mmCIF file of C-alpha atoms in Angstrom:
data_model
loop_
_atom_site.group_PDB
_atom_site.id
_atom_site.type_symbol
_atom_site.label_atom_id
_atom_site.label_comp_id
_atom_site.label_asym_id
_atom_site.label_seq_id
_atom_site.Cartn_x
_atom_site.Cartn_y
_atom_site.Cartn_z
ATOM 1 C CA UNK A 1 17.886 -1.396 6.721
ATOM 2 C CA UNK A 2 17.633 2.011 5.428
ATOM 3 C CA UNK A 3 14.923 4.332 6.969
ATOM 4 C CA UNK A 4 12.525 6.818 6.155
ATOM 5 C CA UNK A 5 11.175 9.291 7.995
ATOM 6 C CA UNK A 6 6.713 9.865 7.167
ATOM 7 C CA UNK A 7 6.544 13.568 6.419
ATOM 8 C CA UNK A 8 7.300 16.102 9.379
ATOM 9 C CA UNK A 9 5.113 14.734 12.059
ATOM 10 C CA UNK A 10 5.076 10.862 11.432
ATOM 11 C CA UNK A 11 7.035 7.815 12.553
ATOM 12 C CA UNK A 12 10.499 6.650 11.261
ATOM 13 C CA UNK A 13 10.484 3.426 9.659
ATOM 14 C CA UNK A 14 11.866 1.367 7.353
ATOM 15 C CA UNK A 15 12.723 2.300 3.681
ATOM 16 C CA UNK A 16 10.692 -0.415 2.362
ATOM 17 C CA UNK A 17 6.977 -1.611 4.391
ATOM 18 C CA UNK A 18 5.292 -4.943 4.110
ATOM 19 C CA UNK A 19 1.705 -4.982 2.779
ATOM 20 C CA UNK A 20 0.039 -7.926 4.173
ATOM 21 C CA UNK A 21 -3.091 -7.879 2.271
ATOM 22 C CA UNK A 22 -2.480 -11.191 -0.260
ATOM 23 C CA UNK A 23 -1.712 -12.998 3.172
ATOM 24 C CA UNK A 24 -5.566 -13.138 3.499
ATOM 25 C CA UNK A 25 -6.922 -14.353 -0.170
ATOM 26 C CA UNK A 26 -7.017 -11.328 -1.878
ATOM 27 C CA UNK A 27 -4.775 -12.691 -4.585
ATOM 28 C CA UNK A 28 -6.154 -16.555 -4.230
ATOM 29 C CA UNK A 29 -5.519 -18.811 -1.074
ATOM 30 C CA UNK A 30 -2.318 -17.787 1.172
ATOM 31 C CA UNK A 31 -0.141 -20.547 3.082
ATOM 32 C CA UNK A 32 -0.652 -19.235 6.368
ATOM 33 C CA UNK A 33 2.937 -21.039 7.516
ATOM 34 C CA UNK A 34 4.435 -19.578 4.921
ATOM 35 C CA UNK A 35 3.072 -16.251 5.327
ATOM 36 C CA UNK A 36 3.766 -15.981 9.039
ATOM 37 C CA UNK A 37 7.356 -17.054 8.053
ATOM 38 C CA UNK A 38 7.351 -13.911 5.382
ATOM 39 C CA UNK A 39 6.575 -11.909 8.099
ATOM 40 C CA UNK A 40 9.350 -13.009 10.285
ATOM 41 C CA UNK A 41 11.757 -12.668 7.693
ATOM 42 C CA UNK A 42 10.463 -9.169 6.914
ATOM 43 C CA UNK A 43 11.166 -8.019 10.718
ATOM 44 C CA UNK A 44 14.352 -10.292 10.925
ATOM 45 C CA UNK A 45 15.896 -7.939 7.749
ATOM 46 C CA UNK A 46 14.632 -4.796 9.564
ATOM 47 C CA UNK A 47 11.423 -4.353 8.068
ATOM 48 C CA UNK A 48 9.378 -1.921 10.586
ATOM 49 C CA UNK A 49 6.123 -1.011 8.646
ATOM 50 C CA UNK A 50 3.681 -3.433 8.380
ATOM 51 C CA UNK A 51 0.273 -2.503 6.354
ATOM 52 C CA UNK A 52 -2.882 -3.764 6.639
ATOM 53 C CA UNK A 53 -6.825 -3.478 6.826
ATOM 54 C CA UNK A 54 -9.722 -4.398 9.006
ATOM 55 C CA UNK A 55 -11.141 -5.783 6.203
ATOM 56 C CA UNK A 56 -8.616 -8.162 4.724
ATOM 57 C CA UNK A 57 -10.129 -11.159 5.025
ATOM 58 C CA UNK A 58 -12.457 -9.399 7.155
ATOM 59 C CA UNK A 59 -10.473 -9.892 10.323
ATOM 60 C CA UNK A 60 -8.123 -12.938 9.211
ATOM 61 C CA UNK A 61 -5.248 -10.500 8.160
ATOM 62 C CA UNK A 62 -5.236 -8.927 11.898
ATOM 63 C CA UNK A 63 -5.427 -12.264 13.356
ATOM 64 C CA UNK A 64 -2.555 -13.536 11.237
ATOM 65 C CA UNK A 65 -0.476 -10.770 12.223
ATOM 66 C CA UNK A 66 -1.209 -10.965 16.085
ATOM 67 C CA UNK A 67 0.184 -14.298 15.091
ATOM 68 C CA UNK A 68 2.965 -13.226 13.287
ATOM 69 C CA UNK A 69 3.752 -10.184 16.009
ATOM 70 C CA UNK A 70 3.864 -12.339 19.372
ATOM 71 C CA UNK A 71 6.619 -12.054 21.559
ATOM 72 C CA UNK A 72 7.806 -9.576 19.301
ATOM 73 C CA UNK A 73 8.948 -6.109 20.967
ATOM 74 C CA UNK A 74 5.762 -3.692 20.049
ATOM 75 C CA UNK A 75 8.313 -0.789 19.558
ATOM 76 C CA UNK A 76 10.205 -2.545 16.935
ATOM 77 C CA UNK A 77 7.474 -2.385 14.545
ATOM 78 C CA UNK A 78 5.112 0.365 13.115
ATOM 79 C CA UNK A 79 1.463 -1.245 12.488
ATOM 80 C CA UNK A 80 -0.368 1.120 9.701
ATOM 81 C CA UNK A 81 -4.573 0.062 9.865
ATOM 82 C CA UNK A 82 -7.113 0.816 7.236
ATOM 83 C CA UNK A 83 -10.501 0.841 7.869
ATOM 84 C CA UNK A 84 -14.162 2.073 6.768
ATOM 85 C CA UNK A 85 -14.689 -0.576 4.296
ATOM 86 C CA UNK A 86 -17.841 -2.865 4.418
ATOM 87 C CA UNK A 87 -18.616 -6.127 3.450
ATOM 88 C CA UNK A 88 -21.532 -8.930 4.247
ATOM 89 C CA UNK A 89 -20.808 -12.829 4.172
ATOM 90 C CA UNK A 90 -18.741 -14.010 1.023
ATOM 91 C CA UNK A 91 -17.230 -10.567 0.867
ATOM 92 C CA UNK A 92 -19.764 -8.910 -0.768
ATOM 93 C CA UNK A 93 -19.177 -4.731 -1.030
ATOM 94 C CA UNK A 94 -20.996 -2.953 1.417
ATOM 95 C CA UNK A 95 -19.809 0.848 0.984
ATOM 96 C CA UNK A 96 -17.746 2.697 3.543
ATOM 97 C CA UNK A 97 -18.476 4.131 6.754
ATOM 98 C CA UNK A 98 -16.835 6.760 8.302
ATOM 99 C CA UNK A 99 -18.985 8.060 11.217
ATOM 100 C CA UNK A 100 -17.301 9.209 14.082
ATOM 101 C CA UNK A 101 -19.076 6.236 15.963
ATOM 102 C CA UNK A 102 -17.817 3.435 13.421
ATOM 103 C CA UNK A 103 -14.540 4.683 13.518
ATOM 104 C CA UNK A 104 -14.052 4.158 17.051
ATOM 105 C CA UNK A 105 -15.775 0.666 16.821
ATOM 106 C CA UNK A 106 -13.694 -0.099 13.947
ATOM 107 C CA UNK A 107 -10.623 0.330 16.476
ATOM 108 C CA UNK A 108 -11.635 -1.326 19.094
ATOM 109 C CA UNK A 109 -12.188 -4.312 17.020
ATOM 110 C CA UNK A 110 -8.585 -3.994 15.686
ATOM 111 C CA UNK A 111 -7.214 -3.653 19.000
ATOM 112 C CA UNK A 112 -8.397 -7.014 20.133
ATOM 113 C CA UNK A 113 -7.806 -8.841 16.996
ATOM 114 C CA UNK A 114 -4.222 -7.541 16.626
ATOM 115 C CA UNK A 115 -3.837 -7.937 20.355
ATOM 116 C CA UNK A 116 -1.899 -4.358 21.169
ATOM 117 C CA UNK A 117 -3.061 -1.234 23.157
ATOM 118 C CA UNK A 118 -2.533 1.119 19.905
ATOM 119 C CA UNK A 119 -2.400 1.107 16.349
ATOM 120 C CA UNK A 120 0.765 3.308 15.143
ATOM 121 C CA UNK A 121 -1.035 4.890 12.078
ATOM 122 C CA UNK A 122 -4.696 4.925 11.606
ATOM 123 C CA UNK A 123 -6.520 5.650 8.260
ATOM 124 C CA UNK A 124 -9.587 5.808 6.679
ATOM 125 C CA UNK A 125 -9.420 3.367 3.464
ATOM 126 C CA UNK A 126 -11.700 5.352 1.411
ATOM 127 C CA UNK A 127 -13.313 8.350 2.360
ATOM 128 C CA UNK A 128 -16.851 7.806 3.236
ATOM 129 C CA UNK A 129 -19.184 10.410 0.922
ATOM 130 C CA UNK A 130 -21.956 11.173 3.131
ATOM 131 C CA UNK A 131 -19.533 11.944 5.834
ATOM 132 C CA UNK A 132 -17.536 15.489 6.176
ATOM 133 C CA UNK A 133 -14.014 14.146 6.205
ATOM 134 C CA UNK A 134 -13.345 16.989 9.171
ATOM 135 C CA UNK A 135 -15.808 14.355 11.237
ATOM 136 C CA UNK A 136 -13.638 11.092 10.613
ATOM 137 C CA UNK A 137 -10.616 12.737 11.532
ATOM 138 C CA UNK A 138 -11.962 14.278 14.254
ATOM 139 C CA UNK A 139 -12.712 11.026 15.707
ATOM 140 C CA UNK A 140 -9.162 10.004 15.091
ATOM 141 C CA UNK A 141 -7.681 12.811 16.600
ATOM 142 C CA UNK A 142 -9.925 12.075 19.877
ATOM 143 C CA UNK A 143 -8.160 8.437 19.413
ATOM 144 C CA UNK A 144 -4.766 10.007 19.467
ATOM 145 C CA UNK A 145 -5.396 12.027 22.001
ATOM 146 C CA UNK A 146 -6.370 9.307 24.390
ATOM 147 C CA UNK A 147 -3.550 7.401 23.551
ATOM 148 C CA UNK A 148 -5.017 4.519 21.538
ATOM 149 C CA UNK A 149 -3.635 5.802 17.957
ATOM 150 C CA UNK A 150 -0.122 7.590 17.245
ATOM 151 C CA UNK A 151 -0.727 9.091 14.080
ATOM 152 C CA UNK A 152 -3.265 9.852 11.419
ATOM 153 C CA UNK A 153 -2.956 8.617 7.759
ATOM 154 C CA UNK A 154 -5.164 8.735 4.860
ATOM 155 C CA UNK A 155 -5.788 6.480 1.849
ATOM 156 C CA UNK A 156 -6.975 7.420 -1.608
ATOM 157 C CA UNK A 157 -8.094 10.480 -1.146
ATOM 158 C CA UNK A 158 -7.444 13.581 -3.988
ATOM 159 C CA UNK A 159 -5.563 16.671 -2.868
ATOM 160 C CA UNK A 160 -8.257 19.116 -1.279
ATOM 161 C CA UNK A 161 -9.192 16.043 0.851
ATOM 162 C CA UNK A 162 -5.560 16.027 2.158
ATOM 163 C CA UNK A 163 -5.726 19.488 2.841
ATOM 164 C CA UNK A 164 -8.982 19.323 4.668
ATOM 165 C CA UNK A 165 -7.925 16.530 6.883
ATOM 166 C CA UNK A 166 -4.677 18.275 7.846
ATOM 167 C CA UNK A 167 -6.615 21.333 8.939
ATOM 168 C CA UNK A 168 -7.934 19.130 11.841
ATOM 169 C CA UNK A 169 -5.042 17.525 12.723
ATOM 170 C CA UNK A 170 -1.495 17.040 11.102
ATOM 171 C CA UNK A 171 -1.716 14.209 8.703
ATOM 172 C CA UNK A 172 1.488 11.857 8.970
ATOM 173 C CA UNK A 173 1.053 9.793 5.307
ATOM 174 C CA UNK A 174 -1.434 9.129 2.341
ATOM 175 C CA UNK A 175 -1.543 5.552 0.968
ATOM 176 C CA UNK A 176 -2.235 5.642 -2.548
ATOM 177 C CA UNK A 177 -1.105 3.642 -5.245
ATOM 178 C CA UNK A 178 1.844 4.824 -7.441
ATOM 179 C CA UNK A 179 3.871 2.805 -9.601
ATOM 180 C CA UNK A 180 5.334 3.024 -13.023
ATOM 181 C CA UNK A 181 2.083 2.255 -14.647
ATOM 182 C CA UNK A 182 -0.062 4.345 -11.943
ATOM 183 C CA UNK A 183 1.556 8.083 -11.789
ATOM 184 C CA UNK A 184 -1.750 9.900 -11.591
ATOM 185 C CA UNK A 185 -0.496 11.410 -7.934
ATOM 186 C CA UNK A 186 2.077 13.105 -9.928
ATOM 187 C CA UNK A 187 0.236 16.163 -10.863
ATOM 188 C CA UNK A 188 -1.463 17.483 -7.993
ATOM 189 C CA UNK A 189 -0.839 15.187 -5.018
ATOM 190 C CA UNK A 190 2.755 14.941 -4.688
ATOM 191 C CA UNK A 191 2.868 18.662 -4.879
ATOM 192 C CA UNK A 192 0.331 18.815 -2.144
ATOM 193 C CA UNK A 193 2.219 16.434 0.335
ATOM 194 C CA UNK A 194 5.504 18.102 -0.363
ATOM 195 C CA UNK A 195 3.875 21.477 0.521
ATOM 196 C CA UNK A 196 2.219 20.230 3.644
ATOM 197 C CA UNK A 197 4.871 18.121 4.836
ATOM 198 C CA UNK A 198 3.513 14.607 4.237
ATOM 199 C CA UNK A 199 5.027 11.688 3.579
ATOM 200 C CA UNK A 200 3.406 9.002 1.274
ATOM 201 C CA UNK A 201 2.966 4.934 1.631
ATOM 202 C CA UNK A 202 2.673 3.813 -1.914
ATOM 203 C CA UNK A 203 0.945 0.258 -2.942
ATOM 204 C CA UNK A 204 0.618 -1.509 -5.845
ATOM 205 C CA UNK A 205 4.310 -0.839 -6.762
ATOM 206 C CA UNK A 206 4.640 -3.906 -8.667
ATOM 207 C CA UNK A 207 0.833 -3.581 -10.063
ATOM 208 C CA UNK A 208 -0.553 -6.151 -8.278
ATOM 209 C CA UNK A 209 2.272 -8.564 -10.166
ATOM 210 C CA UNK A 210 1.692 -7.541 -13.582
ATOM 211 C CA UNK A 211 4.930 -5.357 -13.922
ATOM 212 C CA UNK A 212 6.744 -7.603 -11.140
ATOM 213 C CA UNK A 213 8.360 -9.191 -14.328
ATOM 214 C CA UNK A 214 6.738 -12.837 -13.099
ATOM 215 C CA UNK A 215 3.497 -12.348 -14.562
ATOM 216 C CA UNK A 216 2.676 -14.092 -18.122
ATOM 217 C CA UNK A 217 -0.380 -14.001 -20.287
ATOM 218 C CA UNK A 218 -1.352 -17.151 -19.706
ATOM 219 C CA UNK A 219 -1.186 -17.578 -16.097
ATOM 220 C CA UNK A 220 -4.278 -18.589 -14.647
ATOM 221 C CA UNK A 221 -5.486 -16.850 -11.432
ATOM 222 C CA UNK A 222 -6.021 -19.061 -7.915
ATOM 223 C CA UNK A 223 -9.850 -19.321 -7.023
ATOM 224 C CA UNK A 224 -10.499 -15.851 -5.145
ATOM 225 C CA UNK A 225 -8.139 -14.168 -6.806
ATOM 226 C CA UNK A 226 -9.250 -10.734 -7.629
ATOM 227 C CA UNK A 227 -6.866 -9.336 -10.300
ATOM 228 C CA UNK A 228 -9.484 -11.667 -12.650
ATOM 229 C CA UNK A 229 -11.602 -8.806 -12.859
ATOM 230 C CA UNK A 230 -8.887 -6.564 -12.945
ATOM 231 C CA UNK A 231 -8.917 -4.038 -16.490
ATOM 232 C CA UNK A 232 -5.322 -4.479 -16.532
ATOM 233 C CA UNK A 233 -5.114 -8.256 -16.665
ATOM 234 C CA UNK A 234 -7.737 -8.566 -19.286
ATOM 235 C CA UNK A 235 -7.275 -10.295 -22.354
ATOM 236 C CA UNK A 236 -6.353 -7.500 -25.041
ATOM 237 C CA UNK A 237 -4.525 -5.085 -22.070
ATOM 238 C CA UNK A 238 -2.285 -7.574 -20.596
ATOM 239 C CA UNK A 239 -0.537 -8.575 -23.911
ATOM 240 C CA UNK A 240 0.094 -4.856 -23.947
ATOM 241 C CA UNK A 241 0.967 -4.109 -20.553
ATOM 242 C CA UNK A 242 3.394 -6.905 -20.387
ATOM 243 C CA UNK A 243 5.236 -5.846 -23.606
ATOM 244 C CA UNK A 244 6.093 -2.609 -21.266
ATOM 245 C CA UNK A 245 7.297 -4.962 -18.912
ATOM 246 C CA UNK A 246 10.126 -6.605 -21.327
ATOM 247 C CA UNK A 247 11.061 -3.092 -21.907
ATOM 248 C CA UNK A 248 11.597 -2.695 -18.722
ATOM 249 C CA UNK A 249 13.395 -6.132 -18.663
ATOM 250 C CA UNK A 250 16.015 -4.783 -20.769
ATOM 251 C CA UNK A 251 16.847 -1.522 -18.320
ATOM 252 C CA UNK A 252 17.066 -4.027 -15.448
ATOM 253 C CA UNK A 253 19.079 -6.346 -16.940
ATOM 254 C CA UNK A 254 21.702 -3.765 -18.083
ATOM 255 C CA UNK A 255 21.080 -2.454 -14.431
ATOM 256 C CA UNK A 256 22.563 -5.951 -12.865
ATOM 257 C CA UNK A 257 19.096 -6.247 -11.014
ATOM 258 C CA UNK A 258 15.629 -7.669 -11.861
ATOM 259 C CA UNK A 259 12.374 -6.215 -13.146
ATOM 260 C CA UNK A 260 10.733 -6.070 -9.524
ATOM 261 C CA UNK A 261 14.118 -4.694 -8.013
ATOM 262 C CA UNK A 262 14.024 -2.021 -10.799
ATOM 263 C CA UNK A 263 10.271 -0.936 -10.234
ATOM 264 C CA UNK A 264 10.533 -0.834 -6.679
ATOM 265 C CA UNK A 265 13.677 1.521 -6.666
ATOM 266 C CA UNK A 266 12.074 3.852 -9.371
ATOM 267 C CA UNK A 267 9.008 4.380 -7.001
ATOM 268 C CA UNK A 268 11.692 4.789 -3.765
ATOM 269 C CA UNK A 269 13.718 7.315 -6.058
ATOM 270 C CA UNK A 270 10.421 9.705 -6.625
ATOM 271 C CA UNK A 271 10.969 11.048 -2.971
ATOM 272 C CA UNK A 272 12.910 10.964 0.354
ATOM 273 C CA UNK A 273 9.664 10.564 2.238
ATOM 274 C CA UNK A 274 7.863 7.833 -0.371
ATOM 275 C CA UNK A 275 8.155 4.301 1.467
ATOM 276 C CA UNK A 276 6.858 1.577 -1.332
ATOM 277 C CA UNK A 277 4.877 -1.166 0.023
ATOM 278 C CA UNK A 278 5.937 -4.386 -1.193
ATOM 279 C CA UNK A 279 2.923 -7.110 -0.809
ATOM 280 C CA UNK A 280 5.195 -10.653 -0.727
ATOM 281 C CA UNK A 281 3.458 -13.104 0.783
ATOM 282 C CA UNK A 282 6.370 -15.753 0.273
ATOM 283 C CA UNK A 283 10.056 -15.377 1.661
ATOM 284 C CA UNK A 284 11.289 -15.709 -1.939
ATOM 285 C CA UNK A 285 9.055 -12.919 -3.155
ATOM 286 C CA UNK A 286 10.561 -10.855 -0.029
ATOM 287 C CA UNK A 287 14.402 -11.922 -0.694
ATOM 288 C CA UNK A 288 13.870 -10.474 -4.419
ATOM 289 C CA UNK A 289 12.301 -6.971 -3.059
ATOM 290 C CA UNK A 290 14.640 -6.129 -0.133
ATOM 291 C CA UNK A 291 17.917 -5.515 -2.592
ATOM 292 C CA UNK A 292 15.659 -2.620 -4.393
ATOM 293 C CA UNK A 293 16.751 -0.625 -1.621
ATOM 294 C CA UNK A 294 20.537 -1.058 -3.027
ATOM 295 C CA UNK A 295 19.521 -0.196 -6.446
ATOM 296 C CA UNK A 296 20.651 3.883 -7.328
ATOM 297 C CA UNK A 297 19.132 5.116 -10.276
ATOM 298 C CA UNK A 298 21.335 7.830 -12.139
ATOM 299 C CA UNK A 299 19.446 10.405 -14.388
ATOM 300 C CA UNK A 300 20.251 8.426 -17.617
ATOM 301 C CA UNK A 301 18.415 5.287 -15.974
ATOM 302 C CA UNK A 302 15.564 7.394 -15.401
ATOM 303 C CA UNK A 303 15.496 8.670 -18.990
ATOM 304 C CA UNK A 304 15.534 5.012 -19.789
ATOM 305 C CA UNK A 305 12.901 3.741 -17.821
ATOM 306 C CA UNK A 306 10.899 6.478 -18.731
ATOM 307 C CA UNK A 307 11.225 5.759 -22.468
ATOM 308 C CA UNK A 308 10.788 1.940 -21.596
ATOM 309 C CA UNK A 309 7.678 2.952 -19.852
ATOM 310 C CA UNK A 310 5.981 6.391 -20.518
ATOM 311 C CA UNK A 311 3.700 7.916 -18.433
ATOM 312 C CA UNK A 312 0.184 6.820 -19.433
ATOM 313 C CA UNK A 313 1.160 4.152 -21.341
ATOM 314 C CA UNK A 314 -0.312 1.179 -19.769
ATOM 315 C CA UNK A 315 -3.922 -0.139 -20.356
ATOM 316 C CA UNK A 316 -7.018 -0.476 -18.739
ATOM 317 C CA UNK A 317 -8.154 1.227 -15.184
ATOM 318 C CA UNK A 318 -6.428 0.248 -12.174
ATOM 319 C CA UNK A 319 -9.592 -0.837 -10.797
ATOM 320 C CA UNK A 320 -12.756 -2.045 -11.697
ATOM 321 C CA UNK A 321 -15.730 0.478 -12.988
ATOM 322 C CA UNK A 322 -17.524 0.420 -10.090
ATOM 323 C CA UNK A 323 -14.532 1.040 -7.876
ATOM 324 C CA UNK A 324 -13.060 3.848 -9.604
ATOM 325 C CA UNK A 325 -15.389 6.507 -8.342
ATOM 326 C CA UNK A 326 -14.453 6.137 -5.036
ATOM 327 C CA UNK A 327 -10.675 7.047 -5.909
ATOM 328 C CA UNK A 328 -8.648 10.079 -4.651
ATOM 329 C CA UNK A 329 -7.097 10.026 -8.495
ATOM 330 C CA UNK A 330 -7.463 7.896 -12.071
ATOM 331 C CA UNK A 331 -4.794 5.816 -13.389
#
């Protein structure tokens, strides 16, 4: 397994990370046994970076990972945990809480659910508009100084917020959506991260399955699948977006890889401190993703990919309208 270092102050991790959100109902009910087997397969393949959120399944995901990681050497994997998203029963959205007291409260619960004495990278899932980012990351700095957290991370914030947070404590990485159809980070975010020596963990590299090469316009989501609310999967948009995938498929076939491997490799090729997160919830999908690290893209390949999916060519926002205002960048 190749490795990459998350910026100048972050940990060394596998060049591909495992995102665990889909194992806790985000895309419909997942098979618990298969989810645990997928985590084991990832670890056995050398994947060391595992990303979760305390609100994934309202604690379900952390408990699942605790079971999957039981008996493993704690130093053999890196846990990235997001916090701060609030919800009521039935997953009713309840806003964001970045108050220092809440940060420490969230961490105490995560440590217990995960069965560990520290989190490797701890990050607010979204910026709380009512709390200065300096106060939120200041609380994380205190947790780092106390040994409960190893590194500070951020998620879905703009370049100005990155700078403000980094002035309080060095930021290891920013987690943000980045894929062939979500490239808004290229304008300001990537240059800022490069300037400050901050890594990037990219989620949504497969567009939540849309550009994986496996989606079809007539595919019905499972009950609870959040993609039913996504503008990019809406009728009229999904057909257009899947036409882009077919253009990618021709490039992938010429390259001797799958569409999923091509789009993962494209994200990894955008910078040496960028680590794609793959939200595989089955061993089959994980097994397809891992060889993406062996796909080398030449300048000609990158030009062909750009021709197939020009920047800004996807239709539909990456989140429903109600959630767009809380993001660091748009599409």
